[in-house]
Short mmCIF file of C-alpha atoms in Angstrom, two decimals:
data_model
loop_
_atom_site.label_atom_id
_atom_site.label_comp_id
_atom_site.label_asym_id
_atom_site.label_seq_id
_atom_site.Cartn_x
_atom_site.Cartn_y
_atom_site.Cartn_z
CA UNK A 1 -16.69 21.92 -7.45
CA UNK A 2 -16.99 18.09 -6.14
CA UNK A 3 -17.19 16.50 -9.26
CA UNK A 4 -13.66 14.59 -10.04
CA UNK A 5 -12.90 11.43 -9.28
CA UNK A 6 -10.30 9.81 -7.30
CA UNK A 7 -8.47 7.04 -9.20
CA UNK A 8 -5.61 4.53 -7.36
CA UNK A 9 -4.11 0.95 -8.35
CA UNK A 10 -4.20 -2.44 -6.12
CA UNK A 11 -0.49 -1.68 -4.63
CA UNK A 12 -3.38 0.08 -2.21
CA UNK A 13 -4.55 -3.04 -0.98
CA UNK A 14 -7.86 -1.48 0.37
CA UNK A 15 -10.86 -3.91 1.32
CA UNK A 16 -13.34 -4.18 -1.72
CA UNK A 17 -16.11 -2.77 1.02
CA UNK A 18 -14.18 0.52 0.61
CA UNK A 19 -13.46 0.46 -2.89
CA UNK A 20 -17.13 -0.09 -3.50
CA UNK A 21 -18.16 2.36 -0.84
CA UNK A 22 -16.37 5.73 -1.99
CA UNK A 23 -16.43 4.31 -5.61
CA UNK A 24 -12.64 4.82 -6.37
CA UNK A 25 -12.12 4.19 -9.79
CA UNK A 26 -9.00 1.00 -8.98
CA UNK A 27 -6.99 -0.53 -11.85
CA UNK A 28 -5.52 -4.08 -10.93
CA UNK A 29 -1.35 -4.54 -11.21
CA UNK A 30 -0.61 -7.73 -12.70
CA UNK A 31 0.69 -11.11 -10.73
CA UNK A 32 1.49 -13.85 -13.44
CA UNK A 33 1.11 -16.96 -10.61
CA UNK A 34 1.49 -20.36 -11.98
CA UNK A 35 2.18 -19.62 -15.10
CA UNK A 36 -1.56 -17.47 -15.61
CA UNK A 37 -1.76 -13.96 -15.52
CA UNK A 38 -4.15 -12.17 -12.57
CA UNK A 39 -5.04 -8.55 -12.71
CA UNK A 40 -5.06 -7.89 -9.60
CA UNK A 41 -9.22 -7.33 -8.24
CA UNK A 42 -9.39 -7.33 -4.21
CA UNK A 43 -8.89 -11.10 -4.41
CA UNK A 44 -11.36 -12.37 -6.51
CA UNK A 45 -10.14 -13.97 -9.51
CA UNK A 46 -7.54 -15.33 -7.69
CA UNK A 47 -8.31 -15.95 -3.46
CA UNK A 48 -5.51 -14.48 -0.99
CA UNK A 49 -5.39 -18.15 0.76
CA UNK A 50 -4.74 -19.76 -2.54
CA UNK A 51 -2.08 -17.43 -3.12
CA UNK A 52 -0.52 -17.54 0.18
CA UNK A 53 -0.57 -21.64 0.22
CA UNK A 54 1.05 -21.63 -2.79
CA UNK A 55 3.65 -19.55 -1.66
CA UNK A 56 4.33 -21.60 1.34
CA UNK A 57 4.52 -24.65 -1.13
CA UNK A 58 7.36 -22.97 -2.91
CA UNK A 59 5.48 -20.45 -5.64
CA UNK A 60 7.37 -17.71 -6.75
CA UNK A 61 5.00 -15.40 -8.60
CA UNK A 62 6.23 -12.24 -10.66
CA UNK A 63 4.31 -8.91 -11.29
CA UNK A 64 3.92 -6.95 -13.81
CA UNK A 65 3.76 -2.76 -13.30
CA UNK A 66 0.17 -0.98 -15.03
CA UNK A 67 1.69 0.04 -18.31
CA UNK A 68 0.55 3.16 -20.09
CA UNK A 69 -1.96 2.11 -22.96
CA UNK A 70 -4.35 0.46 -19.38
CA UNK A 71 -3.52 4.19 -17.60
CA UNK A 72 -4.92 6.37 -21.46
CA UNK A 73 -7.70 3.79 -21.35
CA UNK A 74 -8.47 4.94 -17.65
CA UNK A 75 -7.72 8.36 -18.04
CA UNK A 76 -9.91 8.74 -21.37
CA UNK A 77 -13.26 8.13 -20.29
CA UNK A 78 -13.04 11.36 -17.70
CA UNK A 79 -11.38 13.07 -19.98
CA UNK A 80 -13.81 12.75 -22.38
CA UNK A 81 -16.56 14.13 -20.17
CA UNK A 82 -14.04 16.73 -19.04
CA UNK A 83 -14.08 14.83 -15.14
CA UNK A 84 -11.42 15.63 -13.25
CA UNK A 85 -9.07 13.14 -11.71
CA UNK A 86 -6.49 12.34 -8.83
CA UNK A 87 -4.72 9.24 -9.13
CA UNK A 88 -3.14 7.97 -6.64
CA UNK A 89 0.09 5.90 -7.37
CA UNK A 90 2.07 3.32 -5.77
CA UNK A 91 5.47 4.73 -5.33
CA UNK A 92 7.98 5.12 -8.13
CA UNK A 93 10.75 3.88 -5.92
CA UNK A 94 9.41 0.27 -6.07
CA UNK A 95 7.33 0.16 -9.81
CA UNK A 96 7.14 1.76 -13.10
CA UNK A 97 3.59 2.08 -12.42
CA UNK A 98 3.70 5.80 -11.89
CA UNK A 99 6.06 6.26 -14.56
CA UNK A 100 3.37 5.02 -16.78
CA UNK A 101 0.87 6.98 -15.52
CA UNK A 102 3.20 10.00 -16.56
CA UNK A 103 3.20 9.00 -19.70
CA UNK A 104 -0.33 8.38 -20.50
CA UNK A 105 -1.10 11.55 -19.53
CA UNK A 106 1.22 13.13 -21.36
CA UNK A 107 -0.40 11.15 -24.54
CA UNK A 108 -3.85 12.31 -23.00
CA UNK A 109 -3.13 16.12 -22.97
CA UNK A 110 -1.81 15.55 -26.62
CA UNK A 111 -5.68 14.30 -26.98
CA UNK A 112 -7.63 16.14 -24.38
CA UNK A 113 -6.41 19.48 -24.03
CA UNK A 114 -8.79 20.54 -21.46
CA UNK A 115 -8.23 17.38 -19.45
CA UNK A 116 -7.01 18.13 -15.12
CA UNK A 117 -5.41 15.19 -14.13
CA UNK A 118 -3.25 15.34 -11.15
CA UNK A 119 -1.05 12.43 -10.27
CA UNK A 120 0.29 11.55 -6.79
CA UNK A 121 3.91 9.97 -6.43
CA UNK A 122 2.69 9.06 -2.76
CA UNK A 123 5.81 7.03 -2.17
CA UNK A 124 3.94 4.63 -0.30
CA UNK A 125 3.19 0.98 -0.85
CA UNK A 126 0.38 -1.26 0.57
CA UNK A 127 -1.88 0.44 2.85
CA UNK A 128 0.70 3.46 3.31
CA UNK A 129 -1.19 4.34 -0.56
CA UNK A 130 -4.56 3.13 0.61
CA UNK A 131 -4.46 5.43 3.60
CA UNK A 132 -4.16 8.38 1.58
CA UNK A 133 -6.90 7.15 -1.02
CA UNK A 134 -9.26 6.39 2.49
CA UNK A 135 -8.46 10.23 3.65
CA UNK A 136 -9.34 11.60 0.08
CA UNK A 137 -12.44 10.01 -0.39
CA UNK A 138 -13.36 11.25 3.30
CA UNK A 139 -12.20 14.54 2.61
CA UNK A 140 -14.15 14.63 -0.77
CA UNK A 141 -17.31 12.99 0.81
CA UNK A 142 -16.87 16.57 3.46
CA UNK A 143 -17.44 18.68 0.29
CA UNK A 144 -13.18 19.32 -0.22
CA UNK A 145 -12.58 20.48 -3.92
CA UNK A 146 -9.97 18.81 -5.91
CA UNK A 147 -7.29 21.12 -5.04
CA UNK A 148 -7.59 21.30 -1.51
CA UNK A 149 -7.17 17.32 -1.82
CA UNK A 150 -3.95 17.49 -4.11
CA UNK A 151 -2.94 20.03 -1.57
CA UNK A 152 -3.78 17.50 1.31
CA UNK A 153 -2.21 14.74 -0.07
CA UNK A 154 1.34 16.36 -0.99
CA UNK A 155 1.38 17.84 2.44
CA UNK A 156 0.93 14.69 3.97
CA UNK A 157 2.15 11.91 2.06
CA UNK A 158 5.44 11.89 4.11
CA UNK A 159 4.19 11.83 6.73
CA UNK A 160 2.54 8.35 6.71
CA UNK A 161 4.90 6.13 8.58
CA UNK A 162 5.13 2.11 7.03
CA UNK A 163 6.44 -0.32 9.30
CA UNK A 164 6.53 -4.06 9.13
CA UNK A 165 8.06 -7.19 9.67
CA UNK A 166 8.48 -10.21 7.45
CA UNK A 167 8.50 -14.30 8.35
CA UNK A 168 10.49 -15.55 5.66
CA UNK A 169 14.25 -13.76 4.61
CA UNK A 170 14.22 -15.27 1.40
CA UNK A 171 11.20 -13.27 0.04
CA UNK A 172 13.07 -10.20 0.64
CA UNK A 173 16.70 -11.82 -0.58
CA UNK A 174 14.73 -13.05 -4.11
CA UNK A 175 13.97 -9.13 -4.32
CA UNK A 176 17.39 -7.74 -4.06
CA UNK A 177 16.22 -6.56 -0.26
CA UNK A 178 18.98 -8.58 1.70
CA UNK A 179 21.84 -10.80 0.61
CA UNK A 180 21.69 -13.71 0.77
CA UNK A 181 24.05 -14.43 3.43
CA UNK A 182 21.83 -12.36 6.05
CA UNK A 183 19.11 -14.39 4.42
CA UNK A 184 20.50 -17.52 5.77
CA UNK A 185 21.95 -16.26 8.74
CA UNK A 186 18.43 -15.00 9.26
CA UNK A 187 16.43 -18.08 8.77
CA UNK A 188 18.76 -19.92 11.26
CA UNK A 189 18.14 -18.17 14.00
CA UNK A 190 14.93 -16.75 13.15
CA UNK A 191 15.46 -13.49 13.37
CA UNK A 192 13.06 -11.13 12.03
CA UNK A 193 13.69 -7.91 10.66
CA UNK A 194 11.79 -4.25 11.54
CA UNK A 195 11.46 -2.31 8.16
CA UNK A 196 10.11 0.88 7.22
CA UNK A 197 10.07 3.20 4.27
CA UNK A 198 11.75 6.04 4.35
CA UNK A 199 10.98 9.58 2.30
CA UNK A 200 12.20 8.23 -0.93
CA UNK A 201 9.48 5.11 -1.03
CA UNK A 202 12.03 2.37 -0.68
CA UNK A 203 12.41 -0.11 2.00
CA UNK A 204 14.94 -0.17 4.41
CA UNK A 205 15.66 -1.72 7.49
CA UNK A 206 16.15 -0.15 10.91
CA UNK A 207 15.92 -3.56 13.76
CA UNK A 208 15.97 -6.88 13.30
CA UNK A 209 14.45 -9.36 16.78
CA UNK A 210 14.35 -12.76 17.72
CA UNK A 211 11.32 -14.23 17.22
CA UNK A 212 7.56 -13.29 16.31
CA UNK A 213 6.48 -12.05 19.35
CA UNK A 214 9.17 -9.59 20.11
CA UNK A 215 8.79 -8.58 16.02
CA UNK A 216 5.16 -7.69 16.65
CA UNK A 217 5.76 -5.63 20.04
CA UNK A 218 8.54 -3.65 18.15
CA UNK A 219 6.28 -2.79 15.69
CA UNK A 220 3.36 -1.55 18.23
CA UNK A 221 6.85 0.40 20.31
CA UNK A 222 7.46 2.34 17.76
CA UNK A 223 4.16 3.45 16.85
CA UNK A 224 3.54 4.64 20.44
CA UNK A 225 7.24 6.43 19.39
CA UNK A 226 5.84 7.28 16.21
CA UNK A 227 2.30 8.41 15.98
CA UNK A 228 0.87 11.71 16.16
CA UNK A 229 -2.85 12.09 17.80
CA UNK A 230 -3.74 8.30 17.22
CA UNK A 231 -7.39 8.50 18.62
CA UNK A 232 -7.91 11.02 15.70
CA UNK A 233 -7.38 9.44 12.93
CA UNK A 234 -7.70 5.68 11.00
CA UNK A 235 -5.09 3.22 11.35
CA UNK A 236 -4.44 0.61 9.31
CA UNK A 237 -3.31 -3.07 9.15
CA UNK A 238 -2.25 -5.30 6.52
CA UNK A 239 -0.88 -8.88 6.80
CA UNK A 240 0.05 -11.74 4.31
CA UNK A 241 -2.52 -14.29 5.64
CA UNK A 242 -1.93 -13.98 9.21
CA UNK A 243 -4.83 -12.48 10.44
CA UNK A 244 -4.76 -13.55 14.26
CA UNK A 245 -1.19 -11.80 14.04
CA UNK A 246 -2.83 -8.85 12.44
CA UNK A 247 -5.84 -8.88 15.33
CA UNK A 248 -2.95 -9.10 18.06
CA UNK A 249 -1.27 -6.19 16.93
CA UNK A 250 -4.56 -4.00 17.11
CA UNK A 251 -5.86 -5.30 20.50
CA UNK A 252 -2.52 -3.76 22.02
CA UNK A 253 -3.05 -0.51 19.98
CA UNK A 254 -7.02 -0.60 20.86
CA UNK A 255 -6.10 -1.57 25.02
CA UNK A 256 -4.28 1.98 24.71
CA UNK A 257 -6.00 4.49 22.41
CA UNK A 258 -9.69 4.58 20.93
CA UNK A 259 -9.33 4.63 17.17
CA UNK A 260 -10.57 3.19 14.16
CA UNK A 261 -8.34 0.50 12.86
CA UNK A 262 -9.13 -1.07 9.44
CA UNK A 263 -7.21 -4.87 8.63
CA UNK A 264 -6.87 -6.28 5.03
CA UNK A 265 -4.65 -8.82 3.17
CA UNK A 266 -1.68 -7.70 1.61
CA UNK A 267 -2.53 -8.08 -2.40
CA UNK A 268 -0.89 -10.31 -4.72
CA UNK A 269 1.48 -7.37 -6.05
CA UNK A 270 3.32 -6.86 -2.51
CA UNK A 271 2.75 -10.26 -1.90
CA UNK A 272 4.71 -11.30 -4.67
CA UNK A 273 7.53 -9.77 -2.93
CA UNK A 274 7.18 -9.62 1.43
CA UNK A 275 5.71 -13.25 1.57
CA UNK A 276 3.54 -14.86 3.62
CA UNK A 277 3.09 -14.01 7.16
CA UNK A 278 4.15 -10.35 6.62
CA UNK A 279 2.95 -8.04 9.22
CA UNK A 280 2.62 -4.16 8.34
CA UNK A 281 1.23 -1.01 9.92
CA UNK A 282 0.28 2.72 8.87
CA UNK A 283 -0.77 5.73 10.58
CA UNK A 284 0.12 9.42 10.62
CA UNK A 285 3.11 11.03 12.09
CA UNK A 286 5.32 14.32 12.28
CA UNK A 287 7.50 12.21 9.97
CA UNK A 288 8.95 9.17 8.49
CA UNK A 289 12.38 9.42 10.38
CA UNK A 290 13.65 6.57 12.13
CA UNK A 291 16.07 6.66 14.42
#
């Protein structure tokens, strides 16, 4: 039986075109950015170069997790028609988002009996969740039922390697990321640090370069290191308003292997926290280890 639907949150930071395309049902985290609140909506209400020149200018932005009454609101109207759902969830490591989610379906069930939701902890952030959502719509769109999906996603969720590098320390040291004495330290001599997330969904760093250049080539190294059949399957790209940094990174992947690569902004809830001129990549491998 195809008819469920798959359900994720902006932490995803999938390109509108795709949202619209597979129809995923997305609910918006919320930025509160000079002093307004934004739920988050694939940069519309609030533009991603706005956001990003504000940050330069010295913005500091706060965000605000999807709390459980938005999640029952979400959940009901499937429920109600007895629709199946996945939902897809930034990981718990980094928000209460999931945790909420939890929560409103427990209040659902109390409500719904009947009602199948299945949530994924994918512990993934940016386009490490928006991979998965792109592979379960395509799955789905094959004729995969529900469970083979769950099954898919569970299997594979650890397997979906984040790596990325950040411009500014002090994004990171505001976050509890760094101290702030390697923040500084850091600035000076602009070095930039390598950073991946591990199985748990947090962030942790595993090289640090000097300068943008060598960042960006470390990042494309260890992907060749990293990733398992890359002209099978879709990689993807995100970047906090540096797009010619972003188109750099997949001329040297497409100069070596013929696949699909997909490029988006990274959303005002990561944002908030990597700063501008972020750089970050996903794909598939055996694992997340980095050694």
């Amino acid at each position: 039986m195809n008819n469920f639907v798959i359900m994720t949150d902006s932490s995803c930071d999938l390109p509108e075109n795709i949202i619209k395309q597979f129809s995923i049902d997305y609910i918006g985290l919320i930025c509160n950015f000079n002093n307004k609140d934004y739920v988050e909506n694939c940069g519309k209400s609030l533009s991603y170069s706005e956001f990003y020149d504000d940050l330069r200018k010295g913005t500091m932005p706060t965000t605000s997790q999807i709390n459980s009454f938005r999640f029952y609101k979400a959940f009901e109207k499937y429920a109600k028609e007895n629709i199946p759902i996945i939902y897809i969830s930034f990981s718990s490591a980094l928000s209460g988002t999931y945790n909420s989610s939890l929560i409103a379906k427990e209040e659902i069930l109390e409500d719904y009996p009947n009602a199948d939701i299945s949530i994924i902890d994918t512990k993934s952030a940016s386009l490490g969740v928006g991979l998965l959502v792109y592979d379960a719509c395509k799955l789905k769109e094959s004729g995969a039922s529900k469970e083979e999906i769950v099954k898919y996603l569970e299997d594979t969720k650890l397997k979906v390697n984040h790596l990325f590098t950040v411009d500014d320390l002090n994004h990171l040291k505001r976050g509890g990321r760094i101290s702030p004495t390697v923040a500084t330290i850091g600035t000076l001599f602009q070095v930039k640090p390598i950073l991946y997330v591990p199985d748990n969904g947090t962030l942790q760093n595993f090289d640090k370069v000097k300068g943008r250049k060598k960042s960006i080539k470390a990042l494309f190294n260890k992907f060749e290191e990293k990733v398992l059949d890359p002209n099978n399957q879709t990689i993807f790209i995100s970047h906090g308003d540096c797009l010619d940094d972003a188109n750099k990174l997949a001329e040297m992947i497409k100069e070596k292997y013929n696949t699909e690569i997909i490029i988006n902004y990274i959303g005002l809830a990561i944002g908030s926290h990597s700063g501008p001129n972020t750089l970050s990549l996903f794909f598939k491998g055996n694992n997340r280890n980095i050694k």
